[in-house]
Every structure is written in structure tokens, then in C-alpha cells.
PDB file of N, CA and C in Angstrom:
ATOM      1  N   MET A  37     -68.173  13.844 -72.887  1.00 61.00           N
ATOM      2  CA  MET A  37     -68.733  13.198 -74.064  1.00 61.00           C
ATOM      3  C   MET A  37     -68.026  11.877 -74.348  1.00 61.00           C
ATOM      4  N   ALA A  38     -66.758  11.797 -74.053  1.00 94.00           N
ATOM      5  CA  ALA A  38     -66.010  10.568 -74.319  1.00 94.00           C
ATOM      6  C   ALA A  38     -66.546   9.401 -73.488  1.00 94.00           C
ATOM      7  N   ALA A  39     -66.980   9.683 -72.275  1.00 95.00           N
ATOM      8  CA  ALA A  39     -67.510   8.619 -71.416  1.00 95.00           C
ATOM      9  C   ALA A  39     -68.758   8.011 -72.052  1.00 95.00           C
ATOM     10  N   ARG A  40     -69.607   8.833 -72.627  1.00 96.00           N
ATOM     11  CA  ARG A  40     -70.819   8.317 -73.277  1.00 96.00           C
ATOM     12  C   ARG A  40     -70.465   7.419 -74.455  1.00 96.00           C
ATOM     13  N   ALA A  41     -69.455   7.809 -75.207  1.00 96.00           N
ATOM     14  CA  ALA A  41     -69.029   6.977 -76.343  1.00 96.00           C
ATOM     15  C   ALA A  41     -68.521   5.629 -75.855  1.00 96.00           C
ATOM     16  N   HIS A  42     -67.800   5.623 -74.752  1.00 96.00           N
ATOM     17  CA  HIS A  42     -67.301   4.360 -74.197  1.00 96.00           C
ATOM     18  C   HIS A  42     -68.451   3.500 -73.676  1.00 96.00           C
ATOM     19  N   ILE A  43     -69.445   4.122 -73.055  1.00 96.00           N
ATOM     20  CA  ILE A  43     -70.613   3.373 -72.568  1.00 96.00           C
ATOM     21  C   ILE A  43     -71.330   2.726 -73.747  1.00 96.00           C
ATOM     22  N   ARG A  44     -71.536   3.502 -74.812  1.00 96.00           N
ATOM     23  CA  ARG A  44     -72.197   2.972 -76.008  1.00 96.00           C
ATOM     24  C   ARG A  44     -71.399   1.802 -76.578  1.00 96.00           C
ATOM     25  N   ARG A  45     -70.069   1.945 -76.655  1.00 95.00           N
ATOM     26  CA  ARG A  45     -69.218   0.889 -77.206  1.00 95.00           C
ATOM     27  C   ARG A  45     -69.267  -0.365 -76.341  1.00 95.00           C
ATOM     28  N   LEU A  46     -69.171  -0.193 -75.019  1.00 95.00           N
ATOM     29  CA  LEU A  46     -69.206  -1.349 -74.115  1.00 95.00           C
ATOM     30  C   LEU A  46     -70.501  -2.139 -74.273  1.00 95.00           C
ATOM     31  N   ILE A  47     -71.609  -1.428 -74.343  1.00 94.00           N
ATOM     32  CA  ILE A  47     -72.904  -2.102 -74.459  1.00 94.00           C
ATOM     33  C   ILE A  47     -73.064  -2.731 -75.841  1.00 94.00           C
ATOM     34  N   HIS A  48     -72.571  -2.046 -76.856  1.00 93.00           N
ATOM     35  CA  HIS A  48     -72.658  -2.590 -78.213  1.00 93.00           C
ATOM     36  C   HIS A  48     -71.855  -3.886 -78.333  1.00 93.00           C
ATOM     37  N   GLU A  49     -70.732  -3.965 -77.634  1.00 93.00           N
ATOM     38  CA  GLU A  49     -69.856  -5.140 -77.722  1.00 93.00           C
ATOM     39  C   GLU A  49     -70.190  -6.224 -76.704  1.00 93.00           C
ATOM     40  N   GLU A  50     -71.188  -5.996 -75.834  1.00 92.00           N
ATOM     41  CA  GLU A  50     -71.493  -6.996 -74.816  1.00 92.00           C
ATOM     42  C   GLU A  50     -72.079  -8.256 -75.444  1.00 92.00           C
ATOM     43  N   SER A  51     -71.850  -9.352 -74.769  1.00 90.00           N
ATOM     44  CA  SER A  51     -72.384 -10.636 -75.216  1.00 90.00           C
ATOM     45  C   SER A  51     -73.819 -10.778 -74.716  1.00 90.00           C
ATOM     46  N   PRO A  52     -74.722 -11.316 -75.532  1.00 88.00           N
ATOM     47  CA  PRO A  52     -76.093 -11.544 -75.055  1.00 88.00           C
ATOM     48  C   PRO A  52     -76.142 -12.480 -73.852  1.00 88.00           C
ATOM     49  N   ASP A  53     -75.116 -13.295 -73.695  1.00 90.00           N
ATOM     50  CA  ASP A  53     -75.064 -14.218 -72.564  1.00 90.00           C
ATOM     51  C   ASP A  53     -74.476 -13.573 -71.315  1.00 90.00           C
ATOM     52  N   ALA A  54     -73.829 -12.418 -71.465  1.00 91.00           N
ATOM     53  CA  ALA A  54     -73.203 -11.733 -70.330  1.00 91.00           C
ATOM     54  C   ALA A  54     -73.488 -10.242 -70.438  1.00 91.00           C
ATOM     55  N   VAL A  55     -74.729  -9.865 -70.181  1.00 94.00           N
ATOM     56  CA  VAL A  55     -75.154  -8.471 -70.266  1.00 94.00           C
ATOM     57  C   VAL A  55     -74.516  -7.691 -69.118  1.00 94.00           C
ATOM     58  N   LEU A  56     -73.967  -6.530 -69.430  1.00 95.00           N
ATOM     59  CA  LEU A  56     -73.275  -5.718 -68.438  1.00 95.00           C
ATOM     60  C   LEU A  56     -74.257  -4.926 -67.581  1.00 95.00           C
ATOM     61  N   SER A  57     -74.101  -5.028 -66.285  1.00 95.00           N
ATOM     62  CA  SER A  57     -74.880  -4.192 -65.372  1.00 95.00           C
ATOM     63  C   SER A  57     -74.233  -2.808 -65.324  1.00 95.00           C
ATOM     64  N   ASP A  58     -74.933  -1.834 -64.776  1.00 96.00           N
ATOM     65  CA  ASP A  58     -74.369  -0.491 -64.650  1.00 96.00           C
ATOM     66  C   ASP A  58     -73.112  -0.515 -63.782  1.00 96.00           C
ATOM     67  N   ALA A  59     -73.101  -1.352 -62.748  1.00 96.00           N
ATOM     68  CA  ALA A  59     -71.922  -1.454 -61.879  1.00 96.00           C
ATOM     69  C   ALA A  59     -70.725  -2.004 -62.655  1.00 96.00           C
ATOM     70  N   ARG A  60     -70.966  -2.980 -63.528  1.00 96.00           N
ATOM     71  CA  ARG A  60     -69.871  -3.536 -64.347  1.00 96.00           C
ATOM     72  C   ARG A  60     -69.359  -2.492 -65.341  1.00 96.00           C
ATOM     73  N   ILE A  61     -70.257  -1.673 -65.861  1.00 96.00           N
ATOM     74  CA  ILE A  61     -69.847  -0.603 -66.772  1.00 96.00           C
ATOM     75  C   ILE A  61     -68.966   0.388 -66.030  1.00 96.00           C
ATOM     76  N   VAL A  62     -69.328   0.717 -64.788  1.00 97.00           N
ATOM     77  CA  VAL A  62     -68.511   1.619 -63.963  1.00 97.00           C
ATOM     78  C   VAL A  62     -67.117   1.027 -63.792  1.00 97.00           C
ATOM     79  N   GLN A  63     -67.029  -0.270 -63.497  1.00 97.00           N
ATOM     80  CA  GLN A  63     -65.725  -0.928 -63.323  1.00 97.00           C
ATOM     81  C   GLN A  63     -64.896  -0.863 -64.598  1.00 97.00           C
ATOM     82  N   ALA A  64     -65.528  -1.128 -65.732  1.00 96.00           N
ATOM     83  CA  ALA A  64     -64.809  -1.096 -67.011  1.00 96.00           C
ATOM     84  C   ALA A  64     -64.316   0.317 -67.321  1.00 96.00           C
ATOM     85  N   LEU A  65     -65.151   1.311 -67.052  1.00 97.00           N
ATOM     86  CA  LEU A  65     -64.743   2.702 -67.289  1.00 97.00           C
ATOM     87  C   LEU A  65     -63.615   3.117 -66.342  1.00 97.00           C
ATOM     88  N   HIS A  66     -63.672   2.630 -65.110  1.00 96.00           N
ATOM     89  CA  HIS A  66     -62.629   2.948 -64.135  1.00 96.00           C
ATOM     90  C   HIS A  66     -61.277   2.406 -64.606  1.00 96.00           C
ATOM     91  N   GLN A  67     -61.278   1.239 -65.240  1.00 96.00           N
ATOM     92  CA  GLN A  67     -60.035   0.631 -65.731  1.00 96.00           C
ATOM     93  C   GLN A  67     -59.388   1.448 -66.834  1.00 96.00           C
ATOM     94  N   ILE A  68     -60.180   2.234 -67.575  1.00 94.00           N
ATOM     95  CA  ILE A  68     -59.603   3.055 -68.643  1.00 94.00           C
ATOM     96  C   ILE A  68     -59.483   4.523 -68.247  1.00 94.00           C
ATOM     97  N   GLY A  69     -59.708   4.807 -66.951  1.00 95.00           N
ATOM     98  CA  GLY A  69     -59.413   6.143 -66.454  1.00 95.00           C
ATOM     99  C   GLY A  69     -60.585   7.057 -66.173  1.00 95.00           C
ATOM    100  N   PHE A  70     -61.796   6.578 -66.271  1.00 96.00           N
ATOM    101  CA  PHE A  70     -62.964   7.403 -65.967  1.00 96.00           C
ATOM    102  C   PHE A  70     -63.420   7.137 -64.540  1.00 96.00           C
ATOM    103  N   ALA A  71     -63.688   8.184 -63.796  1.00 95.00           N
ATOM    104  CA  ALA A  71     -64.180   8.049 -62.425  1.00 95.00           C
ATOM    105  C   ALA A  71     -65.630   8.529 -62.397  1.00 95.00           C
ATOM    106  N   LEU A  72     -66.551   7.614 -62.686  1.00 95.00           N
ATOM    107  CA  LEU A  72     -67.971   7.944 -62.711  1.00 95.00           C
ATOM    108  C   LEU A  72     -68.704   7.089 -61.690  1.00 95.00           C
ATOM    109  N   SER A  73     -69.788   7.635 -61.164  1.00 96.00           N
ATOM    110  CA  SER A  73     -70.630   6.847 -60.259  1.00 96.00           C
ATOM    111  C   SER A  73     -71.629   6.035 -61.092  1.00 96.00           C
ATOM    112  N   ARG A  74     -72.226   5.050 -60.468  1.00 97.00           N
ATOM    113  CA  ARG A  74     -73.224   4.236 -61.150  1.00 97.00           C
ATOM    114  C   ARG A  74     -74.405   5.097 -61.588  1.00 97.00           C
ATOM    115  N   ARG A  75     -74.780   6.061 -60.754  1.00 97.00           N
ATOM    116  CA  ARG A  75     -75.914   6.927 -61.095  1.00 97.00           C
ATOM    117  C   ARG A  75     -75.619   7.762 -62.343  1.00 97.00           C
ATOM    118  N   THR A  76     -74.369   8.172 -62.500  1.00 96.00           N
ATOM    119  CA  THR A  76     -73.988   8.927 -63.691  1.00 96.00           C
ATOM    120  C   THR A  76     -74.045   8.036 -64.920  1.00 96.00           C
ATOM    121  N   VAL A  77     -73.606   6.794 -64.788  1.00 97.00           N
ATOM    122  CA  VAL A  77     -73.688   5.847 -65.898  1.00 97.00           C
ATOM    123  C   VAL A  77     -75.149   5.640 -66.291  1.00 97.00           C
ATOM    124  N   VAL A  78     -76.028   5.522 -65.314  1.00 96.00           N
ATOM    125  CA  VAL A  78     -77.460   5.367 -65.598  1.00 96.00           C
ATOM    126  C   VAL A  78     -77.970   6.580 -66.376  1.00 96.00           C
ATOM    127  N   LYS A  79     -77.602   7.772 -65.929  1.00 97.00           N
ATOM    128  CA  LYS A  79     -78.045   9.003 -66.589  1.00 97.00           C
ATOM    129  C   LYS A  79     -77.551   9.046 -68.032  1.00 97.00           C
ATOM    130  N   TYR A  80     -76.276   8.739 -68.257  1.00 96.00           N
ATOM    131  CA  TYR A  80     -75.718   8.746 -69.609  1.00 96.00           C
ATOM    132  C   TYR A  80     -76.358   7.661 -70.477  1.00 96.00           C
ATOM    133  N   ARG A  81     -76.540   6.461 -69.918  1.00 94.00           N
ATOM    134  CA  ARG A  81     -77.128   5.355 -70.674  1.00 94.00           C
ATOM    135  C   ARG A  81     -78.545   5.710 -71.111  1.00 94.00           C
ATOM    136  N   GLU A  82     -79.323   6.276 -70.202  1.00 95.00           N
ATOM    137  CA  GLU A  82     -80.693   6.669 -70.545  1.00 95.00           C
ATOM    138  C   GLU A  82     -80.706   7.790 -71.574  1.00 95.00           C
ATOM    139  N   ALA A  83     -79.756   8.740 -71.474  1.00 95.00           N
ATOM    140  CA  ALA A  83     -79.668   9.819 -72.456  1.00 95.00           C
ATOM    141  C   ALA A  83     -79.339   9.275 -73.844  1.00 95.00           C
ATOM    142  N   LEU A  84     -78.610   8.162 -73.893  1.00 94.00           N
ATOM    143  CA  LEU A  84     -78.278   7.526 -75.167  1.00 94.00           C
ATOM    144  C   LEU A  84     -79.428   6.668 -75.694  1.00 94.00           C
ATOM    145  N   GLY A  85     -80.480   6.512 -74.901  1.00 94.00           N
ATOM    146  CA  GLY A  85     -81.625   5.709 -75.314  1.00 94.00           C
ATOM    147  C   GLY A  85     -81.384   4.215 -75.180  1.00 94.00           C
ATOM    148  N   ILE A  86     -80.497   3.833 -74.278  1.00 94.00           N
ATOM    149  CA  ILE A  86     -80.160   2.427 -74.066  1.00 94.00           C
ATOM    150  C   ILE A  86     -80.847   1.954 -72.797  1.00 94.00           C
ATOM    151  N   GLY A  87     -81.496   0.814 -72.861  1.00 93.00           N
ATOM    152  CA  GLY A  87     -82.224   0.270 -71.719  1.00 93.00           C
ATOM    153  C   GLY A  87     -81.302  -0.299 -70.648  1.00 93.00           C
ATOM    154  N   SER A  88     -81.895  -0.634 -69.530  1.00 94.00           N
ATOM    155  CA  SER A  88     -81.151  -1.235 -68.424  1.00 94.00           C
ATOM    156  C   SER A  88     -80.699  -2.646 -68.804  1.00 94.00           C
ATOM    157  N   SER A  89     -79.857  -3.231 -67.983  1.00 93.00           N
ATOM    158  CA  SER A  89     -79.391  -4.591 -68.274  1.00 93.00           C
ATOM    159  C   SER A  89     -80.571  -5.559 -68.316  1.00 93.00           C
ATOM    160  N   PHE A  90     -81.553  -5.359 -67.457  1.00 93.00           N
ATOM    161  CA  PHE A  90     -82.750  -6.216 -67.454  1.00 93.00           C
ATOM    162  C   PHE A  90     -83.496  -6.092 -68.784  1.00 93.00           C
ATOM    163  N   GLU A  91     -83.679  -4.870 -69.260  1.00 93.00           N
ATOM    164  CA  GLU A  91     -84.384  -4.647 -70.524  1.00 93.00           C
ATOM    165  C   GLU A  91     -83.606  -5.211 -71.708  1.00 93.00           C
ATOM    166  N   ARG A  92     -82.282  -5.021 -71.709  1.00 92.00           N
ATOM    167  CA  ARG A  92     -81.464  -5.546 -72.802  1.00 92.00           C
ATOM    168  C   ARG A  92     -81.477  -7.066 -72.806  1.00 92.00           C
ATOM    169  N   ARG A  93     -81.430  -7.683 -71.626  1.00 92.00           N
ATOM    170  CA  ARG A  93     -81.469  -9.143 -71.532  1.00 92.00           C
ATOM    171  C   ARG A  93     -82.788  -9.660 -72.117  1.00 92.00           C
ATOM    172  N   LYS A  94     -83.912  -8.974 -71.810  1.00 92.00           N
ATOM    173  CA  LYS A  94     -85.207  -9.370 -72.369  1.00 92.00           C
ATOM    174  C   LYS A  94     -85.200  -9.254 -73.890  1.00 92.00           C
ATOM    175  N   LEU A  95     -84.608  -8.195 -74.424  1.00 89.00           N
ATOM    176  CA  LEU A  95     -84.545  -8.015 -75.875  1.00 89.00           C
ATOM    177  C   LEU A  95     -83.711  -9.106 -76.532  1.00 89.00           C
ATOM    178  N   TYR A  96     -82.572  -9.441 -75.922  1.00 86.00           N
ATOM    179  CA  TYR A  96     -81.726 -10.497 -76.474  1.00 86.00           C
ATOM    180  C   TYR A  96     -82.472 -11.830 -76.481  1.00 86.00           C
ATOM    181  N   ARG A  97     -83.190 -12.124 -75.404  1.00 87.00           N
ATOM    182  CA  ARG A  97     -83.928 -13.387 -75.333  1.00 87.00           C
ATOM    183  C   ARG A  97     -85.051 -13.429 -76.361  1.00 87.00           C
ATOM    184  N   ALA A  98     -85.754 -12.302 -76.521  1.00 86.00           N
ATOM    185  CA  ALA A  98     -86.836 -12.251 -77.505  1.00 86.00           C
ATOM    186  C   ALA A  98     -86.282 -12.435 -78.913  1.00 86.00           C
ATOM    187  N   ALA A  99     -85.150 -11.811 -79.200  1.00 83.00           N
ATOM    188  CA  ALA A  99     -84.532 -11.947 -80.515  1.00 83.00           C
ATOM    189  C   ALA A  99     -84.082 -13.384 -80.741  1.00 83.00           C
ATOM    190  N   ASP A 100     -83.567 -14.028 -79.705  1.00 78.00           N
ATOM    191  CA  ASP A 100     -83.129 -15.419 -79.807  1.00 78.00           C
ATOM    192  C   ASP A 100     -84.318 -16.334 -80.082  1.00 78.00           C
ATOM    193  N   HIS A 101     -85.431 -16.083 -79.422  1.00 74.00           N
ATOM    194  CA  HIS A 101     -86.629 -16.901 -79.632  1.00 74.00           C
ATOM    195  C   HIS A 101     -87.145 -16.725 -81.056  1.00 74.00           C
ATOM    196  N   ARG A 102     -87.159 -15.498 -81.554  1.00 76.00           N
ATOM    197  CA  ARG A 102     -87.618 -15.258 -82.929  1.00 76.00           C
ATOM    198  C   ARG A 102     -86.674 -15.918 -83.930  1.00 76.00           C
ATOM    199  N   ARG A 103     -85.372 -15.819 -83.661  1.00 75.00           N
ATOM    200  CA  ARG A 103     -84.380 -16.380 -84.568  1.00 75.00           C
ATOM    201  C   ARG A 103     -84.498 -17.899 -84.628  1.00 75.00           C
ATOM    202  N   ARG A 104     -84.820 -18.529 -83.517  1.00 76.00           N
ATOM    203  CA  ARG A 104     -84.933 -19.986 -83.474  1.00 76.00           C
ATOM    204  C   ARG A 104     -86.316 -20.480 -83.890  1.00 76.00           C
ATOM    205  N   GLY A 105     -87.241 -19.566 -84.172  1.00 70.00           N
ATOM    206  CA  GLY A 105     -88.557 -19.960 -84.626  1.00 70.00           C
ATOM    207  C   GLY A 105     -89.492 -20.399 -83.522  1.00 70.00           C
ATOM    208  N   ARG A 106     -89.154 -20.044 -82.295  1.00 58.00           N
ATOM    209  CA  ARG A 106     -90.040 -20.402 -81.178  1.00 58.00           C
ATOM    210  C   ARG A 106     -91.197 -19.431 -81.130  1.00 58.00           C
ATOM    211  N   VAL A 107     -92.341 -19.945 -80.800  1.00 54.00           N
ATOM    212  CA  VAL A 107     -93.519 -19.099 -80.672  1.00 54.00           C
ATOM    213  C   VAL A 107     -94.153 -19.352 -79.316  1.00 54.00           C
ATOM    214  N   SER A 108     -95.007 -18.456 -78.916  1.00 54.00           N
ATOM    215  CA  SER A 108     -95.714 -18.630 -77.652  1.00 54.00           C
ATOM    216  C   SER A 108     -96.671 -19.801 -77.762  1.00 54.00           C
ATOM    217  N   PRO A 109     -96.883 -20.515 -76.668  1.00 54.00           N
ATOM    218  CA  PRO A 109     -97.827 -21.629 -76.723  1.00 54.00           C
ATOM    219  C   PRO A 109     -99.242 -21.134 -77.000  1.00 54.00           C
ATOM    220  N   GLU A 110    -100.060 -22.022 -77.544  1.00 54.00           N
ATOM    221  CA  GLU A 110    -101.458 -21.680 -77.815  1.00 54.00           C
ATOM    222  C   GLU A 110    -102.157 -21.409 -76.488  1.00 54.00           C
ATOM    223  N   PRO A 111    -103.216 -20.595 -76.507  1.00 52.00           N
ATOM    224  CA  PRO A 111    -103.937 -20.332 -75.264  1.00 52.00           C
ATOM    225  C   PRO A 111    -104.388 -21.627 -74.608  1.00 52.00           C
ATOM    226  N   GLY A 112    -104.109 -21.751 -73.341  1.00 49.00           N
ATOM    227  CA  GLY A 112    -104.517 -22.934 -72.597  1.00 49.00           C
ATOM    228  C   GLY A 112    -103.496 -24.057 -72.623  1.00 49.00           C
ATOM    229  N   LYS A 113    -102.507 -23.980 -73.483  1.00 49.00           N
ATOM    230  CA  LYS A 113    -101.472 -25.020 -73.578  1.00 49.00           C
ATOM    231  C   LYS A 113    -100.269 -24.587 -72.757  1.00 49.00           C
ATOM    232  N   ASP A 114     -99.807 -25.437 -71.888  1.00 48.00           N
ATOM    233  CA  ASP A 114     -98.634 -25.189 -71.054  1.00 48.00           C
ATOM    234  C   ASP A 114     -98.787 -23.965 -70.161  1.00 48.00           C
ATOM    235  N   ARG A 115     -99.982 -23.513 -69.946  1.00 44.00           N
ATOM    236  CA  ARG A 115    -100.195 -22.349 -69.089  1.00 44.00           C
ATOM    237  C   ARG A 115    -101.155 -22.660 -67.957  1.00 44.00           C
ATOM    238  N   GLY A 116    -101.389 -23.901 -67.721  1.00 42.00           N
ATOM    239  CA  GLY A 116    -102.317 -24.263 -66.667  1.00 42.00           C
ATOM    240  C   GLY A 116    -103.710 -24.438 -67.221  1.00 42.00           C
ATOM    241  N   PRO A 117    -104.669 -24.624 -66.327  1.00 42.00           N
ATOM    242  CA  PRO A 117    -106.032 -24.905 -66.785  1.00 42.00           C
ATOM    243  C   PRO A 117    -106.658 -23.690 -67.471  1.00 42.00           C
ATOM    244  N   CYS A 118    -107.464 -24.001 -68.446  1.00 43.00           N
ATOM    245  CA  CYS A 118    -108.171 -22.964 -69.170  1.00 43.00           C
ATOM    246  C   CYS A 118    -109.488 -22.689 -68.447  1.00 43.00           C
ATOM    247  N   ILE A 119    -109.752 -21.445 -68.159  1.00 47.00           N
ATOM    248  CA  ILE A 119    -110.989 -21.095 -67.454  1.00 47.00           C
ATOM    249  C   ILE A 119    -111.986 -20.611 -68.499  1.00 47.00           C
ATOM    250  N   PRO A 120    -113.103 -21.322 -68.647  1.00 47.00           N
ATOM    251  CA  PRO A 120    -114.076 -20.909 -69.673  1.00 47.00           C
ATOM    252  C   PRO A 120    -114.749 -19.589 -69.293  1.00 47.00           C
ATOM    253  N   SER A 121    -115.084 -18.847 -70.314  1.00 49.00           N
ATOM    254  CA  SER A 121    -115.816 -17.592 -70.062  1.00 49.00           C
ATOM    255  C   SER A 121    -117.284 -17.839 -70.368  1.00 49.00           C
ATOM    256  N   TYR A 122    -118.147 -17.340 -69.537  1.00 51.00           N
ATOM    257  CA  TYR A 122    -119.600 -17.533 -69.675  1.00 51.00           C
ATOM    258  C   TYR A 122    -120.256 -16.228 -70.072  1.00 51.00           C
ATOM    259  N   SER A 123    -119.855 -15.658 -71.190  1.00 49.00           N
ATOM    260  CA  SER A 123    -120.455 -14.394 -71.598  1.00 49.00           C
ATOM    261  C   SER A 123    -121.459 -14.555 -72.697  1.00 49.00           C
TER     262      SER A 123
END
């Protein structure tokens, strides 16, 4: 159970600019005395309801965009040519 608490703490304290991969979490846990495999870290992280580093990075970016007031471009703007529909 202590390993899960450390995983939660590591992810909670991670920087949005330096999201920890499962391999980095394994390294950090190894430094404090836990000998876990990456697959075990994945299992514990998923049991805690925490997404992968890719998912967390997407969440941080989305939150940053909302915080800065950025919005998606209007349809057809900055997305290439607009294809008309003939319905």
C-alpha cells in the first residue's frame, strides 16, 4: 500500500512541463527502496484512477489552453480548405 501512496504523491507533485513516465516513476521508487517493475507501476496507477503520462500531458495542455483563454479555431479557419456539403 505504501508504494501506491508514493506513486500518487510523485504524480501529484510532477511538473506539467515534465510529466513522469512509468519508467521514471520506477526509478524514483527504486531510489527510496521499492523494487517494482514498470508493469506493476502501471497496475497501481490504473487502480488509483490516474492516467498514463500521455493522458496527463494532454490534460495539462488542455487546462493551460483554458487558463490562457485560447479557443479552438472556427470551422474552416487554420484547418485547411473547407469542403462544402451538398445535402
